[in-house]
Amino acid sequence: MKRLITKKDIIVVLAVLVVGVAGIILLDSAENGKTATIKLDGEVVETVLLTDENYEKNVNGVVICVENGEIIAKESTCADKVCVRSGKISKSGEGIICAPNRVSVEIDGENDDLPDALTG
Amino acid sequence: MNMGGEKVKIKKYILPVLAVILIISIFIFSLLSEKTKDVTVSDFAMGSPVNVTVYGEKNGDEHCNLAIKRIKFIDNSYLSHTVSSSAVYTLNEKKTLISDMWFADYLENCVELSKESDSFTLFSGEFKDLWKIENGGYVPTDDEIAKVLDSHKNASLSIDSNSISLNSGKLDLGALGKGTACDEAIKVLQKRNVSNALVTVGGTVGVIGSPDGVGSYSIGIRNPFGSQIEYFAILNVTDCFVSTSGDYEKYFECDGVRYSHIFDAKTARPVQSDITAVTVVADNGTLSDFLSTVIFIEGVEKGFEIADEFDAEILIVKKDKSVLVSEELNDKLTIRDNSFSVSVIE
């Protein structure tokens, strides 16, 4: 007798399910696991998870820390301290820049709400 | 019977085969579209962050990198006051320089612009050194100020086809340099037939075309009372250059007084006024950068006159959070922070 559902059908359905569920989990974790990219001279130094509460690193004179899911330039050897005054950032597209030390930190991800550029 | 079995087999495979074809075509599509994606390259030059974004072009990386290379070349070869190989540095140290076509033309343009205001100077180098603007700040004595004012009186340039000479004074093109770098980067992109691009050098922005082929660019104007990343208004613009001069960029405070990096050439002192920032939209970056500084120095009334003369659109933020905007610019302006009150100047 011809079976309506064969072993192969089950395998195909399972494979689709596994791929789908894995995709959803991946997307979901990307959503929760927000990251920041730290650059020196425009080159990526490190990508940091904003959940990594122990993170603290001195990048070319700028001390970058994660605190309560936000990232901050705690100290800097630069004269103007513009980076330190920027405070904590956590929204996609936000950034901290230390021009004298050529260090930048940017929260990853697209945010349509942010303008294309800033003047000032 | 056999034939029937074959048919069932074929039917059974139709769905998976279709699925595989779909997945492969999605892959191919995404690979193809990746070739014309938007590319941003970031770097540092002229003491500021630099970004170049090219929208929807093949070889976006190459376009961006060449634009950044041009900015660095302009900085290192001509405008930097810290790189010892630059023309400005050489002029300040050796007082003379073998003429270079680009630089001679550029300096002549700068000198012409600077005639616009007695309070604006291309020779603010000595003022900045005296006030230690880049070294934590220092309030000089009246005697010290009188001395640099005296030296500044004779500051001038001699430009001919053979050589460029500096007759006393210290050249500092910081008020125009970032705009010039923007101009040059946009020129590189246009020569390469890039139609949609955005260049930022510090607070100066240059845009051509549009980010999606139809709309305009949104440029946030920094909140002078907030952090580096806060903006209080958005300008929707295309094919133009936008610059802002503010007393919050580089400054120091002493006894409750804020001393900014913008000097009045008549007094050799940082400008003290009721203005905190000036944003200018013009058709080239050198001009927008220059005008933002001059208007900051000259104040509201004279500022709007100067803007008119150069066909530029301006927005002035005063310390009491009132905003004065020229009529044409108001059409492109969206206020995001309602604690600022806007008046349109006709």
mmCIF file of C-alpha atoms in Angstrom, chain A residues 2 6 8-9 12 39-43 79-80 82-83 85-89 94-104 106 113-120, chain B residues 8 12-13 16 42-44 47-49 55 134 198 200 202-205 211 216-222 227-229 231 234 242-244 248-249 251 279 336:
data_model
loop_
_atom_site.group_PDB
_atom_site.id
_atom_site.type_symbol
_atom_site.label_atom_id
_atom_site.label_comp_id
_atom_site.label_asym_id
_atom_site.label_seq_id
_atom_site.Cartn_x
_atom_site.Cartn_y
_atom_site.Cartn_z
ATOM 1 C CA LYS A 2 1.253 3.486 -0.885
ATOM 2 C CA THR A 6 6.998 8.774 3.635
ATOM 3 C CA LYS A 8 11.618 11.353 3.189
ATOM 4 C CA ASP A 9 8.704 13.755 3.654
ATOM 5 C CA VAL A 12 12.205 17.381 4.610
ATOM 6 C CA LYS A 39 37.710 51.232 15.940
ATOM 7 C CA LEU A 40 41.182 52.750 15.934
ATOM 8 C CA ASP A 41 42.138 54.739 12.813
ATOM 9 C CA GLY A 42 38.965 53.423 11.205
ATOM 10 C CA GLU A 43 40.094 49.798 11.636
ATOM 11 C CA ALA A 79 42.943 67.248 26.099
ATOM 12 C CA ASP A 80 39.382 68.093 25.064
ATOM 13 C CA VAL A 82 34.823 65.342 24.175
ATOM 14 C CA CYS A 83 34.617 61.538 24.242
ATOM 15 C CA ARG A 85 31.538 64.131 27.903
ATOM 16 C CA SER A 86 29.540 62.086 25.355
ATOM 17 C CA GLY A 87 28.336 59.898 28.225
ATOM 18 C CA LYS A 88 26.714 56.488 27.858
ATOM 19 C CA ILE A 89 25.387 55.230 24.550
ATOM 20 C CA GLU A 94 24.901 56.206 18.357
ATOM 21 C CA GLY A 95 28.597 56.746 18.717
ATOM 22 C CA ILE A 96 31.467 58.137 20.766
ATOM 23 C CA ILE A 97 34.442 59.644 19.000
ATOM 24 C CA CYS A 98 37.819 60.656 20.372
ATOM 25 C CA ALA A 99 39.435 62.537 17.489
ATOM 26 C CA PRO A 100 42.774 63.234 19.242
ATOM 27 C CA ASN A 101 43.266 59.512 19.966
ATOM 28 C CA ARG A 102 41.576 58.455 16.689
ATOM 29 C CA VAL A 103 39.240 56.056 18.496
ATOM 30 C CA SER A 104 35.559 55.543 17.750
ATOM 31 C CA GLU A 106 29.576 52.809 17.525
ATOM 32 C CA ASP A 113 15.349 57.308 13.041
ATOM 33 C CA LEU A 114 18.859 58.695 13.014
ATOM 34 C CA PRO A 115 19.902 61.295 10.429
ATOM 35 C CA ASP A 116 22.387 60.452 7.675
ATOM 36 C CA ALA A 117 25.005 62.797 9.173
ATOM 37 C CA LEU A 118 25.518 65.377 11.913
ATOM 38 C CA THR A 119 26.776 68.941 11.618
ATOM 39 C CA GLY A 120 28.160 70.772 14.615
ATOM 40 C CA VAL B 8 4.319 9.605 -7.903
ATOM 41 C CA LYS B 12 7.085 13.809 -4.561
ATOM 42 C CA TYR B 13 10.231 15.628 -5.616
ATOM 43 C CA PRO B 16 11.781 20.041 -2.449
ATOM 44 C CA SER B 42 35.545 55.954 8.248
ATOM 45 C CA ASP B 43 38.897 57.367 9.203
ATOM 46 C CA PHE B 44 40.524 60.323 10.955
ATOM 47 C CA GLY B 47 42.072 66.226 13.733
ATOM 48 C CA SER B 48 38.520 65.040 13.117
ATOM 49 C CA PRO B 49 36.562 61.938 12.235
ATOM 50 C CA TYR B 55 25.194 54.844 -2.233
ATOM 51 C CA GLU B 134 44.792 73.102 22.119
ATOM 52 C CA LEU B 198 27.882 61.865 1.541
ATOM 53 C CA THR B 200 31.729 64.393 6.494
ATOM 54 C CA GLY B 202 34.331 66.863 11.453
ATOM 55 C CA GLY B 203 31.159 68.953 11.511
ATOM 56 C CA THR B 204 31.212 69.806 7.808
ATOM 57 C CA VAL B 205 29.005 67.703 5.542
ATOM 58 C CA PRO B 211 20.748 58.260 -0.414
ATOM 59 C CA SER B 216 17.067 64.012 0.302
ATOM 60 C CA TYR B 217 19.682 63.592 3.012
ATOM 61 C CA SER B 218 18.772 64.203 6.619
ATOM 62 C CA ILE B 219 21.471 66.179 8.413
ATOM 63 C CA GLY B 220 21.092 66.496 12.176
ATOM 64 C CA ILE B 221 22.131 69.830 13.685
ATOM 65 C CA ARG B 222 23.930 69.210 16.931
ATOM 66 C CA SER B 227 26.423 65.811 24.082
ATOM 67 C CA GLN B 228 28.422 65.152 20.923
ATOM 68 C CA ILE B 229 25.684 62.918 19.488
ATOM 69 C CA TYR B 231 20.769 66.905 17.690
ATOM 70 C CA ILE B 234 17.028 67.974 11.023
ATOM 71 C CA VAL B 242 26.654 72.217 5.471
ATOM 72 C CA SER B 243 29.005 73.581 8.148
ATOM 73 C CA THR B 244 28.532 74.561 11.760
ATOM 74 C CA TYR B 248 31.169 74.082 22.316
ATOM 75 C CA GLU B 249 33.629 72.460 19.867
ATOM 76 C CA TYR B 251 36.927 75.617 24.481
ATOM 77 C CA THR B 279 24.984 76.531 10.674
ATOM 78 C CA ARG B 336 13.029 67.744 17.017
#
